[in-house]
Amino acid sequence: MDNKGIGIFDSGLGGLTVAKEIMEMLPDEQIFYLGDTARMPYGSKTKETIIKFSKENTAFLLKKNVKMIVVACNTASALALKELKNEFEIDIIGVIEAGARAAVEATVNRRIGVIGTRATIASGAYVDAIKKYDSRAKVFTSAAPLLVPLVEEGWLSNKETESILRHYLAGFGPKKIDTLVLGCTHYPLLKPLIKKIMPKVTVIDSAREIARTVRAMLEARDMTAKKGAGRKSEFFVTDTPAQFNKVGRFFLKKFMVEAKKVRL
Ligand code: DGL
C-alpha cells in the first residue's frame, strides 16, 4: 500500500481525459494534475523545447511527493519520455505504449490509423510502438492540428468540427483501416463524431488504456492507496485558471475541481 499521490501532466487541459479515467478507475488515489497552459500547445514545438518543458513539469510534480508520474500528453510522451526516464528516478509512464498495445489487440485486418498533433505524428512514436507489438501491422497516420483548439473551445459536435474531422479522416477510408488510435489528449471528446464518420472502425482511446496500465502497475507492486482514504485531488495550471474552470468540466464532469495557478 502507498498513499502518496499520482502526478499527471499535460501541456494543457486535454490531459484531464486521462485524469478522469484514472479517477474513475482508481477512486482512492489522490491526483496532482499540472496543465502547462502558459506554454501550450506542445504539438507545434520542437523536441528540444518539449523535453525542457516536460522536465520542468516533472520536477514540479515531484515536489508533491508523488509515487509515479503519468505523462498524459501524447506529444510529450512521444518526444520526451526517454529523457524523463533517464533524468528522474521515479516511475514515469507515457500514453503511447498503452494505446499502441490496445490497437494491436483490437485490429483484425492489421491496418491501423493514428491521428495526433504534428509533433507526435512526425516523431513516428506510434508507428514504432505498434510495430514493436506486431511487426506486420500496417500503420497509417494523419496529423490533425486544428482539432485541439476546437476541443479547447468546447466545439465538440458543431458542423464545422465535423467537416474538419471528415477532412482529416478521409485518407483512412481507402487504406481500409479497422482500428483508429486517438493519439492526442483532446480527441476522446470527439469520439461520438468520429464514430459517426467511421462507424465500423474500432476507436482506441489512449486515456482509458493508460488508466488500465496505471491500475495494473500499482496492483502488481502493491502500491495502491488505502480504501476510503478520501484525500482531495489537486489541479494546477501555469496560466489562465479561469479557462480551466470554464472548460475543465467538459473533461472532468463530476470530478471537476477548480485549478490553482502556479509558477514552475
Ligand atoms: N496534449 C497534446 C497531446 O496530447 C495536445 C495539445 C498540445 O499540442 O499541446 O498531444
PDB file of C-alpha atoms and ligand atoms in Angstrom:
ATOM      1  CA  MET A   1       0.000   0.000   0.000  1.00  0.00           C
ATOM      2  CA  ASP A   2       1.209   3.501  -0.831  1.00  0.00           C
ATOM      3  CA  ASN A   3      -0.887   6.558  -0.038  1.00  0.00           C
ATOM      4  CA  LYS A   4       1.263   9.007  -1.971  1.00  0.00           C
ATOM      5  CA  GLY A   5      -0.458  10.681  -4.925  1.00  0.00           C
ATOM      6  CA  ILE A   6      -0.168  10.156  -8.679  1.00  0.00           C
ATOM      7  CA  GLY A   7       1.315  13.053 -10.663  1.00  0.00           C
ATOM      8  CA  ILE A   8      -0.139  13.705 -14.095  1.00  0.00           C
ATOM      9  CA  PHE A   9       0.959  16.402 -16.514  1.00  0.00           C
ATOM     10  CA  ASP A  10      -0.166  17.654 -19.864  1.00  0.00           C
ATOM     11  CA  SER A  11       0.503  20.697 -21.985  1.00  0.00           C
ATOM     12  CA  GLY A  12      -2.945  21.973 -21.040  1.00  0.00           C
ATOM     13  CA  LEU A  13      -6.414  20.770 -20.269  1.00  0.00           C
ATOM     14  CA  GLY A  14      -6.616  17.782 -22.631  1.00  0.00           C
ATOM     15  CA  GLY A  15      -4.810  15.529 -20.168  1.00  0.00           C
ATOM     16  CA  LEU A  16      -7.867  15.821 -17.967  1.00  0.00           C
ATOM     17  CA  THR A  17      -9.261  12.987 -20.120  1.00  0.00           C
ATOM     18  CA  VAL A  18      -6.506  10.851 -18.577  1.00  0.00           C
ATOM     19  CA  ALA A  19      -7.077  12.251 -15.072  1.00  0.00           C
ATOM     20  CA  LYS A  20     -10.784  11.481 -15.303  1.00  0.00           C
ATOM     21  CA  GLU A  21     -10.230   7.877 -16.411  1.00  0.00           C
ATOM     22  CA  ILE A  22      -7.731   7.322 -13.579  1.00  0.00           C
ATOM     23  CA  MET A  23     -10.042   8.946 -11.023  1.00  0.00           C
ATOM     24  CA  GLU A  24     -12.902   6.766 -12.201  1.00  0.00           C
ATOM     25  CA  MET A  25     -10.900   3.541 -12.211  1.00  0.00           C
ATOM     26  CA  LEU A  26      -8.927   4.254  -9.014  1.00  0.00           C
ATOM     27  CA  PRO A  27     -11.217   6.368  -6.812  1.00  0.00           C
ATOM     28  CA  ASP A  28      -8.973   6.125  -3.731  1.00  0.00           C
ATOM     29  CA  GLU A  29      -5.957   7.644  -5.437  1.00  0.00           C
ATOM     30  CA  GLN A  30      -5.051  11.283  -4.919  1.00  0.00           C
ATOM     31  CA  ILE A  31      -4.217  13.032  -8.195  1.00  0.00           C
ATOM     32  CA  PHE A  32      -1.901  16.005  -8.647  1.00  0.00           C
ATOM     33  CA  TYR A  33      -2.533  17.354 -12.136  1.00  0.00           C
ATOM     34  CA  LEU A  34      -0.437  20.008 -13.852  1.00  0.00           C
ATOM     35  CA  GLY A  35      -1.597  21.629 -17.094  1.00  0.00           C
ATOM     36  CA  ASP A  36       1.133  23.774 -18.620  1.00  0.00           C
ATOM     37  CA  THR A  37      -1.426  26.149 -20.121  1.00  0.00           C
ATOM     38  CA  ALA A  38       1.048  29.053 -20.310  1.00  0.00           C
ATOM     39  CA  ARG A  39       3.148  27.180 -22.862  1.00  0.00           C
ATOM     40  CA  MET A  40       0.616  25.034 -24.679  1.00  0.00           C
ATOM     41  CA  PRO A  41       0.395  23.872 -27.448  1.00  0.00           C
ATOM     42  CA  TYR A  42       3.337  21.479 -27.383  1.00  0.00           C
ATOM     43  CA  GLY A  43       2.221  19.842 -30.634  1.00  0.00           C
ATOM     44  CA  SER A  44       3.788  22.512 -32.807  1.00  0.00           C
ATOM     45  CA  LYS A  45       7.056  22.838 -30.835  1.00  0.00           C
ATOM     46  CA  THR A  46      10.496  21.265 -31.306  1.00  0.00           C
ATOM     47  CA  LYS A  47      11.733  18.177 -29.492  1.00  0.00           C
ATOM     48  CA  GLU A  48      14.256  20.221 -27.522  1.00  0.00           C
ATOM     49  CA  THR A  49      11.562  22.559 -26.197  1.00  0.00           C
ATOM     50  CA  ILE A  50       9.149  19.735 -25.408  1.00  0.00           C
ATOM     51  CA  ILE A  51      11.893  17.951 -23.396  1.00  0.00           C
ATOM     52  CA  LYS A  52      12.714  21.120 -21.446  1.00  0.00           C
ATOM     53  CA  PHE A  53       9.058  21.795 -20.572  1.00  0.00           C
ATOM     54  CA  SER A  54       8.439  18.143 -19.679  1.00  0.00           C
ATOM     55  CA  LYS A  55      11.391  18.092 -17.279  1.00  0.00           C
ATOM     56  CA  GLU A  56      10.116  21.238 -15.551  1.00  0.00           C
ATOM     57  CA  ASN A  57       6.624  19.765 -15.242  1.00  0.00           C
ATOM     58  CA  THR A  58       8.026  16.554 -13.756  1.00  0.00           C
ATOM     59  CA  ALA A  59      10.177  18.479 -11.261  1.00  0.00           C
ATOM     60  CA  PHE A  60       7.075  20.408 -10.111  1.00  0.00           C
ATOM     61  CA  LEU A  61       5.058  17.226  -9.536  1.00  0.00           C
ATOM     62  CA  LEU A  62       7.918  15.576  -7.651  1.00  0.00           C
ATOM     63  CA  LYS A  63       7.642  18.355  -5.063  1.00  0.00           C
ATOM     64  CA  LYS A  64       4.138  16.987  -4.341  1.00  0.00           C
ATOM     65  CA  ASN A  65       5.815  13.772  -3.210  1.00  0.00           C
ATOM     66  CA  VAL A  66       4.034  11.556  -5.754  1.00  0.00           C
ATOM     67  CA  LYS A  67       4.610   7.802  -6.215  1.00  0.00           C
ATOM     68  CA  MET A  68       4.541   7.882 -10.014  1.00  0.00           C
ATOM     69  CA  ILE A  69       4.222  10.288 -12.931  1.00  0.00           C
ATOM     70  CA  VAL A  70       1.855   9.841 -15.853  1.00  0.00           C
ATOM     71  CA  VAL A  71       2.734  11.834 -18.958  1.00  0.00           C
ATOM     72  CA  ALA A  72      -0.800  12.376 -20.219  1.00  0.00           C
ATOM     73  CA  CYS A  73       0.332  14.461 -23.176  1.00  0.00           C
ATOM     74  CA  ASN A  74       0.841  12.341 -26.290  1.00  0.00           C
ATOM     75  CA  THR A  75       3.292  14.887 -27.706  1.00  0.00           C
ATOM     76  CA  ALA A  76       5.441  14.864 -24.541  1.00  0.00           C
ATOM     77  CA  SER A  77       5.180  11.049 -24.355  1.00  0.00           C
ATOM     78  CA  ALA A  78       6.325  10.781 -27.974  1.00  0.00           C
ATOM     79  CA  LEU A  79       9.242  13.191 -27.715  1.00  0.00           C
ATOM     80  CA  ALA A  80      10.392  13.384 -24.103  1.00  0.00           C
ATOM     81  CA  LEU A  81       9.610  10.132 -22.271  1.00  0.00           C
ATOM     82  CA  LYS A  82      13.052   8.615 -22.773  1.00  0.00           C
ATOM     83  CA  GLU A  83      14.787  11.745 -21.487  1.00  0.00           C
ATOM     84  CA  LEU A  84      12.471  11.950 -18.461  1.00  0.00           C
ATOM     85  CA  LYS A  85      13.164   8.334 -17.556  1.00  0.00           C
ATOM     86  CA  ASN A  86      16.899   8.987 -17.849  1.00  0.00           C
ATOM     87  CA  GLU A  87      16.770  12.045 -15.645  1.00  0.00           C
ATOM     88  CA  PHE A  88      14.330  11.075 -12.875  1.00  0.00           C
ATOM     89  CA  GLU A  89      14.362   8.008 -10.627  1.00  0.00           C
ATOM     90  CA  ILE A  90      10.604   7.684 -10.160  1.00  0.00           C
ATOM     91  CA  ASP A  91       8.302   5.502 -12.331  1.00  0.00           C
ATOM     92  CA  ILE A  92       7.230   7.561 -15.341  1.00  0.00           C
ATOM     93  CA  ILE A  93       4.772   6.237 -17.899  1.00  0.00           C
ATOM     94  CA  GLY A  94       3.545   7.728 -21.145  1.00  0.00           C
ATOM     95  CA  VAL A  95       0.391   7.188 -23.149  1.00  0.00           C
ATOM     96  CA  ILE A  96       1.854   5.898 -26.426  1.00  0.00           C
ATOM     97  CA  GLU A  97       2.632   2.314 -25.385  1.00  0.00           C
ATOM     98  CA  ALA A  98      -0.786   1.673 -23.898  1.00  0.00           C
ATOM     99  CA  GLY A  99      -2.611   2.975 -26.978  1.00  0.00           C
ATOM    100  CA  ALA A 100      -0.355   1.060 -29.361  1.00  0.00           C
ATOM    101  CA  ARG A 101      -0.820  -2.204 -27.466  1.00  0.00           C
ATOM    102  CA  ALA A 102      -4.588  -1.785 -27.360  1.00  0.00           C
ATOM    103  CA  ALA A 103      -4.677  -1.100 -31.111  1.00  0.00           C
ATOM    104  CA  VAL A 104      -2.724  -4.250 -31.888  1.00  0.00           C
ATOM    105  CA  GLU A 105      -5.073  -6.259 -29.668  1.00  0.00           C
ATOM    106  CA  ALA A 106      -8.148  -4.745 -31.342  1.00  0.00           C
ATOM    107  CA  THR A 107      -7.274  -4.913 -35.030  1.00  0.00           C
ATOM    108  CA  VAL A 108      -8.387  -7.865 -37.102  1.00  0.00           C
ATOM    109  CA  ASN A 109      -7.011  -6.877 -40.508  1.00  0.00           C
ATOM    110  CA  ARG A 110      -3.790  -5.386 -39.042  1.00  0.00           C
ATOM    111  CA  ARG A 111      -4.459  -1.999 -40.651  1.00  0.00           C
ATOM    112  CA  ILE A 112      -4.322   0.736 -38.027  1.00  0.00           C
ATOM    113  CA  GLY A 113      -4.784   4.505 -38.332  1.00  0.00           C
ATOM    114  CA  VAL A 114      -3.360   7.073 -35.917  1.00  0.00           C
ATOM    115  CA  ILE A 115      -4.255  10.759 -35.537  1.00  0.00           C
ATOM    116  CA  GLY A 116      -2.273  13.174 -33.385  1.00  0.00           C
ATOM    117  CA  THR A 117      -0.527  16.530 -33.280  1.00  0.00           C
ATOM    118  CA  ARG A 118       2.085  17.397 -35.886  1.00  0.00           C
ATOM    119  CA  ALA A 119       4.953  16.686 -33.458  1.00  0.00           C
ATOM    120  CA  THR A 120       3.531  13.308 -32.363  1.00  0.00           C
ATOM    121  CA  ILE A 121       2.943  12.143 -35.917  1.00  0.00           C
ATOM    122  CA  ALA A 122       6.318  13.440 -37.157  1.00  0.00           C
ATOM    123  CA  SER A 123       8.103  11.615 -34.312  1.00  0.00           C
ATOM    124  CA  GLY A 124       6.928   8.230 -35.621  1.00  0.00           C
ATOM    125  CA  ALA A 125       6.476   7.132 -31.980  1.00  0.00           C
ATOM    126  CA  TYR A 126       3.101   5.419 -32.555  1.00  0.00           C
ATOM    127  CA  VAL A 127       4.329   3.609 -35.676  1.00  0.00           C
ATOM    128  CA  ASP A 128       7.375   2.327 -33.780  1.00  0.00           C
ATOM    129  CA  ALA A 129       5.315   1.271 -30.746  1.00  0.00           C
ATOM    130  CA  ILE A 130       2.679  -0.519 -32.854  1.00  0.00           C
ATOM    131  CA  LYS A 131       5.359  -2.300 -34.908  1.00  0.00           C
ATOM    132  CA  LYS A 132       7.026  -3.409 -31.684  1.00  0.00           C
ATOM    133  CA  TYR A 133       3.868  -5.335 -30.792  1.00  0.00           C
ATOM    134  CA  ASP A 134       3.151  -6.513 -34.359  1.00  0.00           C
ATOM    135  CA  SER A 135       5.857  -6.043 -36.957  1.00  0.00           C
ATOM    136  CA  ARG A 136       3.408  -6.979 -39.734  1.00  0.00           C
ATOM    137  CA  ALA A 137       0.829  -4.313 -38.875  1.00  0.00           C
ATOM    138  CA  LYS A 138       0.306  -1.566 -41.449  1.00  0.00           C
ATOM    139  CA  VAL A 139       0.110   1.851 -39.791  1.00  0.00           C
ATOM    140  CA  PHE A 140      -1.293   4.973 -41.468  1.00  0.00           C
ATOM    141  CA  THR A 141      -1.022   8.371 -39.793  1.00  0.00           C
ATOM    142  CA  SER A 142      -2.562  11.806 -40.104  1.00  0.00           C
ATOM    143  CA  ALA A 143      -1.628  14.993 -38.231  1.00  0.00           C
ATOM    144  CA  ALA A 144      -4.772  16.811 -37.162  1.00  0.00           C
ATOM    145  CA  PRO A 145      -3.582  20.165 -35.743  1.00  0.00           C
ATOM    146  CA  LEU A 146      -6.914  22.000 -35.887  1.00  0.00           C
ATOM    147  CA  LEU A 147      -8.702  19.613 -33.535  1.00  0.00           C
ATOM    148  CA  VAL A 148      -7.033  20.763 -30.290  1.00  0.00           C
ATOM    149  CA  PRO A 149      -8.277  24.384 -30.467  1.00  0.00           C
ATOM    150  CA  LEU A 150     -11.770  23.186 -31.399  1.00  0.00           C
ATOM    151  CA  VAL A 151     -11.945  20.935 -28.329  1.00  0.00           C
ATOM    152  CA  GLU A 152     -10.463  23.649 -26.098  1.00  0.00           C
ATOM    153  CA  GLU A 153     -13.339  25.877 -27.198  1.00  0.00           C
ATOM    154  CA  GLY A 154     -15.835  23.134 -26.397  1.00  0.00           C
ATOM    155  CA  TRP A 155     -16.815  22.720 -30.074  1.00  0.00           C
ATOM    156  CA  LEU A 156     -17.480  19.029 -29.711  1.00  0.00           C
ATOM    157  CA  SER A 157     -20.402  18.485 -32.045  1.00  0.00           C
ATOM    158  CA  ASN A 158     -20.571  21.561 -34.304  1.00  0.00           C
ATOM    159  CA  LYS A 159     -20.881  21.077 -38.045  1.00  0.00           C
ATOM    160  CA  GLU A 160     -17.572  22.923 -38.550  1.00  0.00           C
ATOM    161  CA  THR A 161     -15.817  20.393 -36.298  1.00  0.00           C
ATOM    162  CA  GLU A 162     -17.436  17.523 -38.177  1.00  0.00           C
ATOM    163  CA  SER A 163     -16.306  18.866 -41.528  1.00  0.00           C
ATOM    164  CA  ILE A 164     -12.692  19.341 -40.312  1.00  0.00           C
ATOM    165  CA  LEU A 165     -12.714  15.836 -38.845  1.00  0.00           C
ATOM    166  CA  ARG A 166     -14.036  14.417 -42.126  1.00  0.00           C
ATOM    167  CA  HIS A 167     -11.130  16.133 -43.874  1.00  0.00           C
ATOM    168  CA  TYR A 168      -8.541  14.549 -41.534  1.00  0.00           C
ATOM    169  CA  LEU A 169     -10.131  11.104 -41.614  1.00  0.00           C
ATOM    170  CA  ALA A 170     -10.793  10.963 -45.375  1.00  0.00           C
ATOM    171  CA  GLY A 171      -7.424   9.389 -46.181  1.00  0.00           C
ATOM    172  CA  PHE A 172      -8.086   6.372 -43.916  1.00  0.00           C
ATOM    173  CA  GLY A 173     -11.078   5.094 -45.943  1.00  0.00           C
ATOM    174  CA  PRO A 174      -9.066   3.889 -48.961  1.00  0.00           C
ATOM    175  CA  LYS A 175      -6.486   2.334 -46.588  1.00  0.00           C
ATOM    176  CA  LYS A 176      -9.224   0.113 -45.141  1.00  0.00           C
ATOM    177  CA  ILE A 177      -8.175   0.565 -41.531  1.00  0.00           C
ATOM    178  CA  ASP A 178     -10.316  -1.272 -38.962  1.00  0.00           C
ATOM    179  CA  THR A 179      -8.809   0.480 -35.903  1.00  0.00           C
ATOM    180  CA  LEU A 180      -8.088   4.149 -35.202  1.00  0.00           C
ATOM    181  CA  VAL A 181      -5.876   5.364 -32.354  1.00  0.00           C
ATOM    182  CA  LEU A 182      -6.794   8.739 -30.866  1.00  0.00           C
ATOM    183  CA  GLY A 183      -3.191   9.837 -30.344  1.00  0.00           C
ATOM    184  CA  CYS A 184      -3.884  13.120 -28.584  1.00  0.00           C
ATOM    185  CA  THR A 185      -5.329  14.010 -25.190  1.00  0.00           C
ATOM    186  CA  HIS A 186      -8.167  16.032 -26.667  1.00  0.00           C
ATOM    187  CA  TYR A 187      -9.579  13.602 -29.176  1.00  0.00           C
ATOM    188  CA  PRO A 188     -11.544  11.316 -26.803  1.00  0.00           C
ATOM    189  CA  LEU A 189     -14.046  14.166 -26.534  1.00  0.00           C
ATOM    190  CA  LEU A 190     -14.619  13.877 -30.281  1.00  0.00           C
ATOM    191  CA  LYS A 191     -15.345  10.154 -30.087  1.00  0.00           C
ATOM    192  CA  PRO A 192     -19.087  10.482 -30.834  1.00  0.00           C
ATOM    193  CA  LEU A 193     -18.348  12.461 -34.021  1.00  0.00           C
ATOM    194  CA  ILE A 194     -15.544  10.111 -35.058  1.00  0.00           C
ATOM    195  CA  LYS A 195     -17.863   7.117 -34.554  1.00  0.00           C
ATOM    196  CA  LYS A 196     -20.472   8.859 -36.696  1.00  0.00           C
ATOM    197  CA  ILE A 197     -17.933   9.367 -39.507  1.00  0.00           C
ATOM    198  CA  MET A 198     -16.301   5.917 -39.207  1.00  0.00           C
ATOM    199  CA  PRO A 199     -18.966   3.679 -37.636  1.00  0.00           C
ATOM    200  CA  LYS A 200     -17.229   0.389 -38.439  1.00  0.00           C
ATOM    201  CA  VAL A 201     -13.817   1.328 -37.098  1.00  0.00           C
ATOM    202  CA  THR A 202     -12.719   0.433 -33.543  1.00  0.00           C
ATOM    203  CA  VAL A 203     -11.649   3.618 -31.806  1.00  0.00           C
ATOM    204  CA  ILE A 204      -8.800   3.339 -29.295  1.00  0.00           C
ATOM    205  CA  ASP A 205      -8.879   5.932 -26.568  1.00  0.00           C
ATOM    206  CA  SER A 206      -5.403   6.116 -25.072  1.00  0.00           C
ATOM    207  CA  ALA A 207      -6.766   7.844 -21.936  1.00  0.00           C
ATOM    208  CA  ARG A 208      -8.697   4.717 -20.971  1.00  0.00           C
ATOM    209  CA  GLU A 209      -5.796   2.452 -21.868  1.00  0.00           C
ATOM    210  CA  ILE A 210      -3.316   4.369 -19.731  1.00  0.00           C
ATOM    211  CA  ALA A 211      -5.685   4.238 -16.758  1.00  0.00           C
ATOM    212  CA  ARG A 212      -5.733   0.445 -17.088  1.00  0.00           C
ATOM    213  CA  THR A 213      -1.941   0.401 -17.213  1.00  0.00           C
ATOM    214  CA  VAL A 214      -1.679   2.563 -14.077  1.00  0.00           C
ATOM    215  CA  ARG A 215      -4.068   0.277 -12.199  1.00  0.00           C
ATOM    216  CA  ALA A 216      -2.206  -2.862 -13.273  1.00  0.00           C
ATOM    217  CA  MET A 217       1.137  -1.342 -12.316  1.00  0.00           C
ATOM    218  CA  LEU A 218       0.009  -0.186  -8.873  1.00  0.00           C
ATOM    219  CA  GLU A 219      -1.685  -3.519  -8.146  1.00  0.00           C
ATOM    220  CA  ALA A 220       1.306  -5.564  -9.289  1.00  0.00           C
ATOM    221  CA  ARG A 221       3.587  -3.579  -6.958  1.00  0.00           C
ATOM    222  CA  ASP A 222       1.124  -3.407  -4.101  1.00  0.00           C
ATOM    223  CA  MET A 223       1.215   0.377  -4.319  1.00  0.00           C
ATOM    224  CA  THR A 224      -2.494   1.248  -4.405  1.00  0.00           C
ATOM    225  CA  ALA A 225      -3.828   3.782  -1.901  1.00  0.00           C
ATOM    226  CA  LYS A 226      -5.784   2.730   1.167  1.00  0.00           C
ATOM    227  CA  LYS A 227      -9.517   2.327   0.505  1.00  0.00           C
ATOM    228  CA  GLY A 228     -11.593   5.319   1.507  1.00  0.00           C
ATOM    229  CA  ALA A 229      -8.521   7.478   2.090  1.00  0.00           C
ATOM    230  CA  GLY A 230     -10.621  10.342   0.696  1.00  0.00           C
ATOM    231  CA  ARG A 231      -7.786  12.770   0.028  1.00  0.00           C
ATOM    232  CA  LYS A 232      -8.679  15.594  -2.355  1.00  0.00           C
ATOM    233  CA  SER A 233      -7.063  15.687  -5.759  1.00  0.00           C
ATOM    234  CA  GLU A 234      -5.433  18.976  -6.748  1.00  0.00           C
ATOM    235  CA  PHE A 235      -5.208  20.692 -10.120  1.00  0.00           C
ATOM    236  CA  PHE A 236      -2.640  23.270 -11.173  1.00  0.00           C
ATOM    237  CA  VAL A 237      -2.181  25.355 -14.296  1.00  0.00           C
ATOM    238  CA  THR A 238       0.635  27.679 -15.322  1.00  0.00           C
ATOM    239  CA  ASP A 239      -1.796  30.295 -16.683  1.00  0.00           C
ATOM    240  CA  THR A 240      -5.484  31.148 -17.171  1.00  0.00           C
ATOM    241  CA  PRO A 241      -7.120  29.204 -14.312  1.00  0.00           C
ATOM    242  CA  ALA A 242     -10.419  30.823 -15.370  1.00  0.00           C
ATOM    243  CA  GLN A 243     -10.281  28.920 -18.679  1.00  0.00           C
ATOM    244  CA  PHE A 244      -9.647  25.687 -16.759  1.00  0.00           C
ATOM    245  CA  ASN A 245     -12.604  26.412 -14.532  1.00  0.00           C
ATOM    246  CA  LYS A 246     -14.787  27.032 -17.592  1.00  0.00           C
ATOM    247  CA  VAL A 247     -13.723  24.162 -19.851  1.00  0.00           C
ATOM    248  CA  GLY A 248     -12.430  21.690 -17.245  1.00  0.00           C
ATOM    249  CA  ARG A 249     -15.905  20.340 -16.566  1.00  0.00           C
ATOM    250  CA  PHE A 250     -16.258  19.086 -20.168  1.00  0.00           C
ATOM    251  CA  PHE A 251     -13.361  16.802 -19.375  1.00  0.00           C
ATOM    252  CA  LEU A 252     -13.725  16.061 -15.668  1.00  0.00           C
ATOM    253  CA  LYS A 253     -17.506  16.020 -15.320  1.00  0.00           C
ATOM    254  CA  LYS A 254     -18.349  15.035 -11.720  1.00  0.00           C
ATOM    255  CA  PHE A 255     -14.680  15.187 -10.709  1.00  0.00           C
ATOM    256  CA  MET A 256     -14.424  18.899 -11.522  1.00  0.00           C
ATOM    257  CA  VAL A 257     -12.303  20.863  -9.027  1.00  0.00           C
ATOM    258  CA  GLU A 258     -11.051  24.423  -9.555  1.00  0.00           C
ATOM    259  CA  ALA A 259      -7.406  24.845 -10.510  1.00  0.00           C
ATOM    260  CA  LYS A 260      -4.715  26.947  -8.851  1.00  0.00           C
ATOM    261  CA  LYS A 261      -2.225  28.973 -10.853  1.00  0.00           C
ATOM    262  CA  VAL A 262       1.418  28.087 -10.189  1.00  0.00           C
ATOM    263  CA  ARG A 263       4.875  29.124 -11.356  1.00  0.00           C
ATOM    264  CA  LEU A 264       7.232  26.321 -12.264  1.00  0.00           C
TER     265      LEU A 264
HETATM  266  N1  DGL B   1      -1.596  17.429 -25.103  1.00  0.00           N
HETATM  267  C1  DGL B   1      -1.227  17.422 -26.503  1.00  0.00           C
HETATM  268  C2  DGL B   1      -1.163  15.972 -26.994  1.00  0.00           C
HETATM  269  O1  DGL B   1      -1.734  15.080 -26.434  1.00  0.00           O
HETATM  270  C3  DGL B   1      -2.199  18.205 -27.356  1.00  0.00           C
HETATM  271  C4  DGL B   1      -2.150  19.685 -27.127  1.00  0.00           C
HETATM  272  C5  DGL B   1      -0.830  20.315 -27.480  1.00  0.00           C
HETATM  273  O2  DGL B   1      -0.448  20.358 -28.675  1.00  0.00           O
HETATM  274  O3  DGL B   1      -0.154  20.783 -26.580  1.00  0.00           O
HETATM  275  O4  DGL B   1      -0.510  15.712 -27.973  1.00  0.00           O
END
